[in-house]
Amino acid sequence: MHMSEQNNPQPEASLAAGDWTPDMIRAEVNALKHKPGALLPILHAIQDRVGYIPEGAVPIVAELMQQTRAEVHGVISFYHYFRTRPVGSHVLQVCRAEACQARGGRELERHIQTRLGVAYQGTTSDNEFTLEPVYCLGNCACGPSISVNNEVHGRMTPQKFDRLTDTLTTTVLELK
Amino acid sequence: MTTIYVPCDTTALSLGADQVARQIQQRADQQGVEIQLVRNGSRGLFWLEPLVEVDTGQGRVAYGPVVPEQVTELLESGLLAGQPGHPLYLGPIEQHPYLQRQQRLTFARIGITDPLSLADYQAHDGFAGLEKAARLTPQQIVDEVKASGLRGRGGAAFPAGIKWQTVLDEPAGQQKYVVCNADEGDSGTFADRLVMECDPYMLIEGMAIAGLAVGATQGYIYVRSEYQLSQRMLDEAILRAEAAGYLGDDVCGSGQTFHLEVRLGAGAYICGEETSLLESLEGKRGLVRSKPPLPAIEGLFGQPTVVNNVLSLAAVPYILDKGGNAYAEYGMGRSLGTLAIQLAGNIKQGGLIEMAFGVTLREILEDFGGGSFTGRPMRAVQVGGPLMAYMPASQWDTPMDYEAFAALGAGIGHGGVVVFDDTVDMGEQARFAMEFCTVESCGKCTPCRIGSVRGVEVIDRIRAGDNRDDNLVLLAELCETMVDGSLCAMGGMTPFPVQSVMKHFPEDLMARPAPVEA
C-alpha cells in the first residue's frame, strides 16, 4: 500500500453511513480506554467510524471513561475537528490562512460559497458537500489550498474547483 | 534498470503526483521497459512539484513541474534516459542553484530517500547519532546538545540543552516523558510536515536520543489533525524502527527503554502552545496552564517532560553524529546552526530553504524566491506565523537572527515567510489577525478571549471611517492590554501584526471608499 493512499474506514455492512449503535461506540471506547489520556483517540475513533460524534455517544463514553457527560461534551466542543452532526458525502475544507490569502484565497472562498450555495459548516441540499474552514493545510508554497476528504489540492482556482466538484458529484448541482 | 523518482509528500500529491506516477508506470509497462518507481520525499523545491527524477547512473536528472497530461510527451522525448530537450528538463538536480546555495544539515536526506526505507536512511548517516548516544552517559548527551547552541525551533528559541538538563536533573526513578510538538499550525510553515512525511526516522532518532538523555521511557508525537499523512508515515516508521531495535525495550543495545506513540490533535491552533498541548494529550480541553511550574518539572501527567518542536528534535541526530561544535560553526551571534526557512504565499519560487542564521530576508525573497508569483511588486512579508509582525521593504535587509528580528519588534518564530504583493489590503490583514484569535483563543483569559472580539469591532469601525482617530487610540490601548495581560503567546502576540500595520502601513487603515456598484 502506498502510504499516500487514504485508508478510509470500511462502512458497516448493514448500516448506512452515519448510522451507529451503542455497541459500536462501546467497542471503540473499550479498544482504547487503557491508554493514558485516551479521550482524544477515542473521539477520533468514533468520528472515523460514524462520520461524526453523535449526541447519544456522549453518555456511553462518559460512563465507560468514568467522567461526567459535561467533561466529555466540553472536550468535543473545544476542538474544531470534532463534529456533532452528520456531514455530506464529501467534506470540503477551505484554507483561510495568510499564505493562501496572499494567493487569492479570499476570492476562492467567495467563489466556493457561491457555487455550493452554503456558508461554512453548511451542507448542500443534495447532501454532497459539507463546507468547513481550515487554518492551514501546510501546503503554503502552492496555495490557495483546499482539502476534500482529507486529501489536499493545491494551486486551486475557481475553474479547477468547478471541475473538481463536477467529477465528485453523482448528481447535478443546482446552481443559483 | 532505470530508477524513476516521484515524490509522495502532501505538496506533490496536491499537484497530481499520484497520477503522474501511475501514468509513468503504465506507459513504461506498455513499452515493455522495466523501471523501478520510487516514491521519494520532496526536496522542497515546491514550485517544481511534481518533480520527476531519473537516475541515469551519472546522478539524478530532473523534470518539473510535471502534470499528468505531459507524461506521454515526456517519455517520448527521452525521459527514461534522462535526455534534455523537453522544456521541463531541469538537468542534474543536485546542481540546481536553489539547492546548491543551501546548507542542508537537518534536511540532508530529504527528497533523496524513500521516506520509509530503513536501508536508505542508514545509507545516509541514519541512526549514527543514536548509536553514539547509546554509548554515552545522559550528561554527555546533554552536554553535546548544549555545545551545539541549539535553540528551540518552535518559536520561543529557548536553549534546548538547558531544557534537557532540567529534566535530567529531576530525580531518577520516576516516569519522565519526551513530547514532540508537531502541531505545526502557523500559516506559511511546512518544515515539520516535510520531516514527518519525507524523513520520519530522523524525528524518531532525535526523540530516542532525547529519551536516553533525560531518562524518559515514553515519547509522544502530537500531530495536528490536518496532517494525517504525517501520522500514517510516522506510525509505519515507528513499527519498522521498533522491529530493527532502534525503539523498544533495548534502544540500540543501551539497555534503555524508549517507546513512541503518535497522537492526533483535533484542529485547535492553541494546542501548539506547549501547556495546552499537554492538556490535550491528557485527554482534556486544550486550555493553557499557568507557568510555573515548567513542563520540564511538572509536564505530562504531572511528570518531568521535555517538550520540543519537530525541528529541534530533528537537529539532534546530526549534533550527536558530527558533534555539537560542528553544528555551532554555522550561524551568527547567539543564533547557532541552521534555520529551516519556509518560503510561501505570493512568491514565484516557494519552498524549503535551510541556511545558517544570518542570511538576509531580501536574499531569501529575491535570490531564492525570484520575486512575487504574480510578478507585481512585493509589499509586505509576514515572518514567523500569524502572531508576528508584517515587515515592510525597509526591513528586508535584516539578517535572519533571533536577536536582530526581536530588535525590530518582529520575530523568526518557526521560520515561515509569507509574501504579499502590492494588491494586499493591510487593514484586512490586521482585522484577520484579531479574527483568527477569536476563533482559536482557548478562552481561559479575558484579554485574549474578549480583547480579540473587540479588536475586530474596533478595526471595522476604523475602516468604516467611524470616529477614526479615537478608535485608533482605542485600538492601540487594546493591543497593549492584550500584550501585557494575556496568559500565553496567543493573546500576547496577536497584537503584533496589528501594531505593525498601524506603524508601517497606516494608509491602509484609512476609511475605505464605499464599494462602487458594478
XYZ file of C-alpha atoms in Angstrom:
694
model
C 0.000 0.000 0.000
C 1.233 3.442 -0.802
C 1.205 5.481 2.369
C -0.226 8.335 0.361
C -3.456 6.473 -0.245
C -6.371 7.225 2.006
C -7.307 4.404 4.337
C -10.945 5.241 4.719
C -12.754 3.094 7.248
C -14.990 0.468 5.726
C -18.687 1.177 6.213
C -20.731 -1.308 8.235
C -22.391 -3.893 6.023
C -25.886 -3.461 7.423
C -25.737 0.212 8.346
C -25.955 3.290 6.205
C -23.253 5.945 6.567
C -23.856 7.964 9.716
C -25.796 5.204 11.468
C -24.463 3.909 14.740
C -25.296 1.608 17.618
C -24.379 1.809 21.308
C -22.363 -1.391 20.936
C -20.309 0.213 18.201
C -19.440 3.120 20.496
C -18.645 0.774 23.391
C -16.312 -1.241 21.184
C -14.362 1.862 20.189
C -14.067 3.043 23.797
C -13.057 -0.354 25.131
C -10.393 -0.765 22.467
C -8.622 2.418 23.559
C -9.514 3.274 27.139
C -6.405 1.624 28.599
C -4.241 4.302 27.003
C -3.119 7.235 29.147
C -5.144 10.309 28.142
C -7.392 8.162 25.960
C -10.273 10.552 25.336
C -8.996 12.193 22.144
C -8.032 8.896 20.488
C -11.489 7.555 21.416
C -13.299 10.554 19.953
C -11.224 10.250 16.777
C -12.103 6.567 16.516
C -15.819 7.291 16.894
C -15.731 10.059 14.308
C -13.708 7.915 11.892
C -16.281 5.132 12.250
C -19.550 7.072 12.255
C -18.556 10.240 10.425
C -19.365 12.425 13.447
C -19.787 12.115 17.200
C -23.485 11.513 17.904
C -25.001 13.176 20.956
C -26.098 9.755 22.159
C -22.471 8.594 22.253
C -21.581 11.116 24.963
C -23.202 9.288 27.931
C -21.718 5.979 26.769
C -18.223 7.424 26.552
C -18.672 9.235 29.874
C -19.774 6.104 31.707
C -17.012 3.882 30.384
C -14.373 6.559 30.981
C -15.764 7.373 34.438
C -16.041 11.020 33.526
C -19.037 13.340 33.598
C -21.063 13.982 30.453
C -20.135 17.640 30.827
C -16.440 16.805 30.702
C -16.832 14.724 27.547
C -19.071 17.312 25.924
C -16.572 20.020 26.899
C -13.742 18.229 25.124
C -15.805 17.602 21.988
C -16.915 21.226 21.776
C -13.401 22.603 22.323
C -11.913 21.062 19.193
C -12.914 22.291 15.733
C -12.214 18.905 14.170
C -14.879 17.036 16.105
C -18.329 17.196 14.529
C -21.613 16.552 16.261
C -23.785 16.411 13.172
C -23.711 14.129 10.114
C -21.836 15.502 7.118
C -22.350 15.296 3.375
C -20.709 12.734 1.105
C -17.617 14.926 0.818
C -16.085 17.158 3.455
C -14.564 20.156 1.794
C -12.152 22.308 3.776
C -11.004 25.683 2.507
C -7.819 27.192 3.880
C -8.451 30.681 5.240
C -4.908 31.403 6.478
C -2.449 34.082 5.391
C -0.328 32.214 2.835
C -3.456 31.256 0.903
C -4.897 34.767 1.310
C -1.757 36.053 -0.436
C -2.583 33.825 -3.425
C -6.231 34.711 -3.872
C -7.687 32.576 -1.093
C -10.394 35.102 -0.225
C -11.692 35.214 -3.803
C -11.642 31.425 -3.971
C -13.537 31.222 -0.682
C -16.270 33.522 -2.028
C -16.496 31.531 -5.242
C -16.854 28.241 -3.389
C -19.565 29.534 -1.086
C -21.487 30.967 -4.031
C -21.048 27.885 -6.153
C -22.173 25.495 -3.422
C -24.765 27.881 -2.031
C -23.743 27.232 1.571
C -21.779 29.029 4.266
C -19.173 27.403 6.500
C -20.463 24.427 8.496
C -23.282 24.100 5.978
C -24.147 21.047 3.915
C -25.503 21.340 0.385
C -29.178 20.443 -0.046
C -28.262 17.394 -2.125
C -26.086 16.241 0.796
C -22.988 16.086 -1.406
C -20.728 18.618 0.307
C -20.129 19.895 3.799
C -18.069 23.079 3.811
C -15.618 23.804 6.619
C -12.948 26.463 7.185
C -9.423 25.302 7.988
C -6.467 27.345 9.152
C -3.523 25.999 7.212
C -3.060 22.694 5.435
C 0.737 23.033 5.334
C 0.764 23.481 1.552
C 1.703 27.159 1.791
C 4.064 27.462 -1.183
C 1.406 26.170 -3.588
C -1.793 27.847 -2.449
C -4.561 28.501 -2.357
C -5.333 25.062 -0.989
C -8.436 23.103 -0.164
C -8.878 19.581 1.065
C -11.521 17.088 0.021
C -11.989 14.200 2.459
C -8.548 14.979 3.927
C -6.841 14.979 0.531
C -5.130 18.300 -0.233
C -5.475 20.050 -3.598
C -3.032 22.892 -4.317
C -2.922 25.900 -6.668
C -6.706 25.894 -6.638
C -8.593 28.258 -8.921
C -12.349 28.782 -9.339
C -12.165 26.915 -12.656
C -10.282 23.958 -11.175
C -12.701 23.903 -8.270
C -15.694 23.683 -10.587
C -14.120 20.796 -12.492
C -13.258 19.026 -9.243
C -16.773 19.272 -7.847
C -18.205 18.134 -11.164
C -16.160 14.948 -11.004
C -17.071 14.391 -7.355
C -20.805 14.785 -7.643
C -23.006 11.949 -8.691
C -25.939 14.297 -9.263
C -26.025 17.651 -10.978
C -25.550 20.554 -8.619
C -28.262 23.152 -8.563
C -26.634 26.426 -9.409
C -28.052 29.727 -8.397
C 17.178 -0.914 -14.724
C 16.188 2.720 -14.691
C 15.011 4.163 -11.401
C 12.356 6.880 -11.515
C 11.508 9.034 -8.524
C 8.117 10.678 -7.994
C 7.681 12.459 -4.630
C 4.948 11.450 -2.210
C 4.683 14.427 0.157
C 1.472 16.424 0.563
C 2.513 19.215 -1.809
C 3.495 16.859 -4.629
C 0.297 14.883 -4.067
C -1.766 18.072 -4.057
C -0.480 18.743 -7.579
C -1.149 15.299 -9.023
C 1.963 13.241 -8.173
C -0.036 10.016 -7.779
C -1.486 10.324 -11.280
C 1.954 11.173 -12.670
C 3.453 8.086 -11.010
C 0.640 5.841 -12.255
C 0.971 7.115 -15.803
C 4.722 6.657 -15.886
C 4.339 3.072 -14.707
C 1.563 2.350 -17.223
C 3.434 3.832 -20.175
C 6.633 2.004 -19.249
C 4.696 -1.265 -18.969
C 3.109 -0.660 -22.361
C 6.524 -0.105 -23.903
C 7.910 -3.180 -22.171
C 10.519 -1.072 -20.365
C 11.360 -2.267 -16.885
C 11.567 0.581 -14.406
C 11.849 0.850 -10.656
C 9.458 3.517 -9.433
C 10.431 5.019 -6.082
C 8.158 7.357 -4.156
C 10.761 9.620 -2.600
C 10.224 12.589 -0.312
C 10.148 16.094 -1.723
C 13.323 18.142 -1.982
C 11.260 21.174 -1.070
C 11.518 22.953 -4.439
C 7.791 23.291 -4.397
C 7.245 25.408 -7.489
C 8.705 22.480 -9.461
C 6.421 19.811 -7.985
C 5.652 17.204 -9.069
C 9.390 16.908 -9.691
C 10.195 13.688 -11.521
C 13.758 12.413 -11.305
C 15.558 9.772 -13.348
C 18.686 8.019 -12.136
C 20.842 7.750 -15.211
C 23.818 6.218 -13.463
C 25.527 9.644 -13.504
C 23.388 11.291 -10.905
C 19.739 12.176 -10.902
C 18.244 14.283 -13.671
C 15.008 16.115 -13.043
C 11.913 17.293 -14.905
C 9.290 19.575 -13.447
C 6.678 20.659 -12.749
C 5.122 17.615 -14.440
C 1.368 17.499 -14.898
C -0.210 14.099 -15.665
C -1.177 15.210 -19.188
C 2.503 15.694 -20.069
C 3.771 12.257 -19.109
C 3.372 10.755 -22.588
C 5.272 13.532 -24.370
C 7.990 13.493 -21.701
C 8.529 9.777 -22.223
C 8.578 10.280 -25.993
C 11.277 12.920 -25.613
C 13.518 10.521 -23.701
C 12.728 10.990 -20.010
C 13.680 7.401 -19.187
C 17.192 8.069 -20.491
C 17.406 11.448 -18.769
C 17.652 13.263 -22.085
C 17.465 17.061 -22.394
C 15.273 18.784 -24.941
C 11.895 18.994 -23.270
C 11.036 22.408 -21.773
C 10.547 20.745 -18.367
C 14.108 19.348 -18.366
C 16.000 20.770 -15.374
C 19.318 18.926 -15.612
C 21.181 17.295 -12.730
C 19.036 18.233 -9.747
C 21.835 18.317 -7.185
C 23.376 21.195 -9.140
C 20.205 23.272 -9.075
C 21.129 26.731 -7.724
C 18.241 26.631 -5.228
C 19.841 23.561 -3.618
C 23.494 24.436 -4.211
C 23.277 27.608 -2.144
C 21.706 25.893 0.833
C 23.379 24.399 3.887
C 21.300 21.332 4.498
C 22.219 19.682 7.782
C 18.784 18.642 9.026
C 17.310 18.251 5.562
C 20.347 16.485 4.089
C 18.373 13.379 3.077
C 15.097 14.958 2.150
C 13.896 14.131 -1.350
C 16.810 11.781 -1.897
C 15.493 8.789 0.001
C 12.361 6.691 0.175
C 10.982 8.012 3.487
C 10.102 4.594 4.900
C 13.213 2.736 3.746
C 15.412 1.942 6.733
C 18.193 0.924 4.359
C 18.070 4.330 2.640
C 18.128 6.076 5.997
C 21.076 4.038 7.248
C 22.963 4.575 3.992
C 22.751 8.353 4.561
C 24.165 8.568 8.124
C 20.867 7.491 9.660
C 20.972 6.309 13.292
C 24.681 7.197 13.588
C 23.749 9.800 16.216
C 21.622 7.374 18.207
C 24.297 4.695 18.099
C 26.772 7.200 19.532
C 24.311 8.365 22.152
C 23.718 4.775 23.258
C 27.370 4.640 24.345
C 27.353 7.994 26.184
C 26.136 8.917 29.641
C 22.977 11.051 29.828
C 25.070 14.036 30.935
C 27.425 13.621 27.961
C 24.451 13.676 25.575
C 23.038 16.809 27.187
C 26.477 18.455 27.072
C 26.703 17.776 23.334
C 23.341 19.464 22.767
C 24.424 22.401 24.935
C 27.635 22.757 22.904
C 25.606 22.935 19.697
C 23.844 26.092 20.902
C 20.570 24.629 19.592
C 17.590 26.810 20.500
C 14.009 25.668 20.270
C 12.811 25.941 16.689
C 9.144 26.123 17.599
C 9.326 29.870 18.037
C 10.390 30.642 21.591
C 14.077 29.889 20.871
C 14.775 28.575 24.368
C 18.117 26.713 24.613
C 17.339 23.031 24.150
C 20.299 21.823 26.219
C 19.135 23.749 29.291
C 15.627 22.309 28.988
C 17.051 18.794 28.737
C 19.331 19.457 31.728
C 16.332 20.490 33.838
C 14.539 17.226 33.071
C 17.710 15.166 33.587
C 18.232 16.842 36.985
C 14.786 15.794 38.201
C 15.166 12.702 40.420
C 15.589 9.447 38.509
C 13.282 6.522 39.110
C 10.117 8.434 38.218
C 8.263 8.442 34.915
C 9.614 11.072 32.518
C 8.364 11.887 29.027
C 9.595 13.312 25.752
C 6.839 15.098 23.844
C 7.260 16.291 20.294
C 5.199 19.305 19.354
C 4.122 18.573 15.778
C 1.132 20.891 15.911
C 2.523 22.998 13.079
C -0.327 25.474 12.845
C 1.361 28.659 11.619
C 0.364 29.631 8.132
C 3.408 29.614 5.880
C 5.124 26.727 7.626
C 5.607 23.181 6.403
C 9.065 22.128 7.635
C 7.694 19.849 10.372
C 5.422 18.221 7.817
C 8.381 17.657 5.486
C 10.355 15.993 8.268
C 7.472 13.685 9.164
C 6.439 12.819 5.617
C 9.874 12.711 3.982
C 12.352 11.685 6.708
C 10.376 10.280 9.644
C 13.248 8.208 11.045
C 15.164 11.427 11.731
C 12.478 12.571 14.159
C 12.284 9.106 15.712
C 16.061 9.116 16.149
C 16.052 12.590 17.710
C 13.352 11.581 20.180
C 15.118 8.352 21.127
C 18.283 10.363 21.814
C 16.254 12.769 23.964
C 14.818 9.784 25.837
C 18.294 8.402 26.575
C 19.498 11.877 27.588
C 16.855 12.607 30.214
C 15.862 9.093 31.271
C 12.417 9.104 29.655
C 10.912 5.782 28.635
C 7.905 7.067 26.732
C 7.572 9.610 23.954
C 4.555 11.108 22.234
C 4.393 12.924 18.922
C 1.397 15.260 18.918
C 0.496 15.683 15.245
C -2.183 18.131 14.122
C -5.268 16.561 12.592
C -4.666 18.335 9.270
C -1.502 16.228 8.877
C -2.949 12.747 8.567
C -0.350 11.682 6.012
C 2.336 12.565 8.565
C 0.551 10.393 11.096
C 0.432 7.413 8.742
C 4.101 7.779 7.781
C 5.201 8.041 11.418
C 3.062 5.103 12.537
C 4.651 2.876 9.911
C 8.178 4.199 10.557
C 7.794 3.588 14.307
C 6.807 -0.043 13.678
C 9.817 -0.577 11.454
C 12.214 1.198 13.840
C 10.949 -0.951 16.724
C 11.452 -4.117 14.705
C 15.014 -3.006 13.967
C 15.843 -2.328 17.622
C 16.007 1.472 17.456
C 12.974 1.789 19.726
C 11.552 -0.516 22.364
C 12.926 -2.206 25.468
C 16.584 -2.030 24.477
C 17.316 1.023 22.351
C 20.387 0.316 20.229
C 21.842 -2.064 22.800
C 21.861 0.624 25.505
C 19.668 -1.417 27.823
C 17.354 1.599 27.984
C 13.663 1.568 27.113
C 12.010 4.089 24.842
C 8.550 3.664 23.349
C 6.983 6.105 20.945
C 3.373 6.811 20.048
C 1.722 9.268 17.675
C -1.321 11.170 18.918
C -3.588 13.180 16.677
C -4.748 16.668 17.624
C -8.183 17.874 16.656
C -7.944 21.208 14.891
C -7.038 23.625 17.667
C -4.290 26.141 16.892
C -3.778 26.804 20.606
C -2.553 23.238 21.104
C 0.746 24.343 19.560
C 1.298 26.148 22.873
C 3.146 23.578 24.949
C 0.987 23.540 28.073
C -2.206 23.453 26.023
C -0.702 20.565 24.058
C -0.026 18.670 27.285
C -3.620 19.175 28.431
C -4.795 17.849 25.068
C -2.518 14.806 25.316
C -4.069 14.120 28.716
C -7.464 13.974 27.020
C -8.744 17.376 28.101
C -9.771 20.685 26.592
C -6.621 22.438 25.386
C -6.627 25.216 27.977
C -3.207 26.753 28.619
C -1.665 26.253 32.043
C -0.101 28.976 34.132
C 3.681 28.730 34.353
C 5.402 27.920 36.692
C 5.549 25.016 37.141
C 7.578 24.466 33.980
C 6.717 21.359 31.938
C 10.323 20.243 32.473
C 9.419 19.792 36.132
C 5.662 19.132 36.057
C 4.653 18.342 32.480
C 2.623 15.494 31.025
C 0.502 13.824 33.763
C 2.452 15.963 36.240
C 5.781 14.306 35.388
C 9.059 15.860 34.154
C 8.694 16.331 30.400
C 10.844 17.537 27.544
C 8.592 19.347 25.060
C 10.412 20.178 21.834
C 9.364 21.136 18.334
C 9.880 18.702 15.438
C 12.761 20.747 14.012
C 14.585 20.933 17.361
C 14.448 17.155 17.746
C 15.284 16.626 14.069
C 18.510 18.637 14.500
C 19.704 16.332 17.288
C 20.844 13.284 15.244
C 23.300 15.496 13.310
C 24.537 17.096 16.544
C 25.234 13.722 18.155
C 26.773 12.275 14.991
C 29.026 15.178 13.985
C 29.381 16.869 17.367
C 27.814 19.938 18.928
C 30.743 22.087 17.844
C 30.275 21.145 14.184
C 26.668 22.407 14.396
C 27.712 25.575 16.244
C 30.098 26.504 13.416
C 27.032 27.627 11.477
C 25.088 30.762 12.349
C 25.764 34.100 13.998
C 25.745 35.613 17.483
C 23.553 33.542 19.763
C 21.622 32.055 16.833
C 23.696 28.997 16.029
C 23.219 26.267 13.486
C 20.818 26.371 10.593
C 17.303 27.642 10.188
C 14.645 25.937 8.092
C 13.103 28.845 6.219
C 9.790 28.116 4.593
C 9.107 30.487 1.730
C 5.413 30.743 0.974
C 2.478 32.841 -0.120
C 2.729 35.074 -3.168
C 6.211 34.006 -4.259
C 7.482 32.655 -7.557
C 9.839 30.008 -6.198
C 8.471 28.893 -2.856
C 9.906 26.051 -0.860
C 12.223 24.909 1.888
C 15.493 26.791 2.359
C 17.865 25.562 5.062
C 20.580 28.129 5.696
C 22.830 29.161 8.550
C 21.361 32.011 10.574
C 22.491 35.360 9.176
C 21.114 35.205 5.625
C 19.052 38.334 4.962
C 15.360 38.288 4.307
C 15.969 40.042 0.975
C 18.293 37.252 -0.198
C 15.529 34.778 0.617
C 12.845 36.790 -1.172
C 14.827 37.783 -4.250
C 17.678 35.314 -4.782
C 15.717 32.238 -3.818
C 12.137 33.376 -4.270
C 12.634 35.282 -7.521
C 10.021 37.865 -6.548
C 6.282 37.542 -6.313
C 4.248 34.811 -8.006
C 2.039 37.402 -9.674
C 5.018 39.407 -10.914
C 3.796 42.501 -9.067
C 5.993 44.333 -6.538
C 6.169 42.662 -3.108
C 4.735 44.881 -0.387
C 4.659 43.071 2.949
C 6.204 39.951 4.408
C 4.980 38.144 7.500
C 7.774 36.128 9.087
C 7.106 33.625 11.844
C 3.405 32.928 11.638
C 0.076 34.653 12.253
C 1.209 36.144 15.565
C 4.181 38.001 14.119
C 4.708 41.419 12.571
C 4.241 42.344 8.921
C 7.558 43.691 7.673
C 7.794 46.469 5.063
C 10.525 46.555 2.390
C 12.660 48.878 4.542
C 13.254 45.966 6.942
C 14.121 43.265 4.436
C 17.878 43.692 4.776
C 17.685 42.350 8.311
C 19.693 39.151 8.823
C 17.685 36.124 9.932
C 18.807 36.103 13.551
C 16.604 35.862 16.642
C 18.050 38.990 18.260
C 18.117 41.118 15.082
C 14.444 40.385 14.421
C 13.473 40.942 18.051
C 15.134 44.384 17.922
C 12.624 45.361 15.201
C 9.664 44.077 17.181
C 9.479 41.195 14.734
C 10.311 37.527 15.180
C 11.533 34.465 13.318
C 9.122 32.091 15.021
C 9.057 28.733 13.277
C 10.701 30.154 10.147
C 7.719 30.699 7.885
C 7.963 33.595 5.410
C 4.674 34.646 3.807
C 4.890 37.134 0.949
C 2.164 39.556 -0.171
C 2.216 41.648 -3.325
C 1.037 45.263 -3.662
C -2.617 44.314 -4.049
C -2.794 43.358 -0.362
C -5.114 45.339 1.896
C -3.159 45.541 5.134
C -6.216 46.734 7.025
C -7.851 43.446 6.116
C -4.740 41.596 7.324
C -4.858 43.436 10.674
C -8.516 42.525 11.029
C -7.769 38.889 10.208
C -5.146 38.706 12.975
C -7.829 39.611 15.519
C -10.442 37.404 13.856
C -8.103 34.407 13.942
C -7.679 34.955 17.691
C -11.448 34.976 18.216
C -11.619 31.580 16.520
C -8.592 29.986 18.167
C -8.405 31.513 21.665
C -8.708 28.805 24.322
C -10.896 31.199 26.303
C -9.122 30.916 29.624
C -8.017 34.542 29.964
C -10.088 37.636 29.273
C -7.648 39.821 27.283
C -7.387 37.138 24.614
C -10.981 35.865 24.616
C -12.748 39.244 24.740
C -9.948 41.506 23.507
C -9.808 39.809 20.132
C -13.571 40.225 19.598
C -13.317 43.919 20.498
C -10.282 44.171 18.213
C -12.285 43.038 15.197
C -15.046 45.512 16.051
C -12.676 48.463 16.506
C -10.838 47.741 13.271
C -14.187 47.511 11.457
C -15.123 50.952 12.812
C -11.757 52.409 11.798
C -12.099 51.005 8.289
C -15.610 52.364 8.059
C -14.306 55.836 8.953
C -16.336 55.874 12.162
C -14.581 58.179 14.647
C -11.282 57.037 13.192
C -8.782 58.930 15.347
C -10.386 57.992 18.657
C -10.755 54.387 17.595
C -7.088 54.212 16.597
C -6.180 55.299 20.129
C -8.558 52.683 21.483
C -7.015 50.008 19.258
C -3.514 50.920 20.458
C -4.645 50.628 24.084
C -6.430 47.345 23.411
C -3.259 45.934 21.856
C -1.256 46.960 24.926
C -3.775 45.298 27.232
C -3.636 42.062 25.267
C 0.176 42.053 25.129
C 0.570 42.734 28.846
C -2.412 40.868 30.231
C -2.722 37.610 28.307
C -1.755 34.300 29.829
C 0.166 32.992 26.801
C 1.515 33.986 23.397
C -1.852 33.591 21.654
C -3.392 36.730 23.115
C 0.007 38.200 23.951
C 1.215 38.244 20.367
C -1.967 38.587 18.321
C -1.491 42.390 18.543
C 1.965 42.231 16.884
C 0.704 42.008 13.292
C -1.926 44.664 14.118
C 0.628 47.046 15.615
C 2.934 46.511 12.635
C 0.141 47.515 10.266
C -0.577 50.637 12.366
C 3.100 51.542 12.268
C 4.215 50.612 8.761
C 1.035 50.600 6.684
C -1.186 53.275 8.331
C -2.590 54.352 4.975
C -4.427 51.027 4.792
C -6.312 51.901 7.967
C -7.873 54.976 6.375
C -11.568 54.848 5.664
C -12.102 52.886 2.500
C -14.224 54.367 -0.244
C -17.669 52.815 -0.404
C -17.674 49.953 -2.905
C -18.883 51.025 -6.317
C -21.810 49.014 -7.590
C -20.861 47.307 -10.813
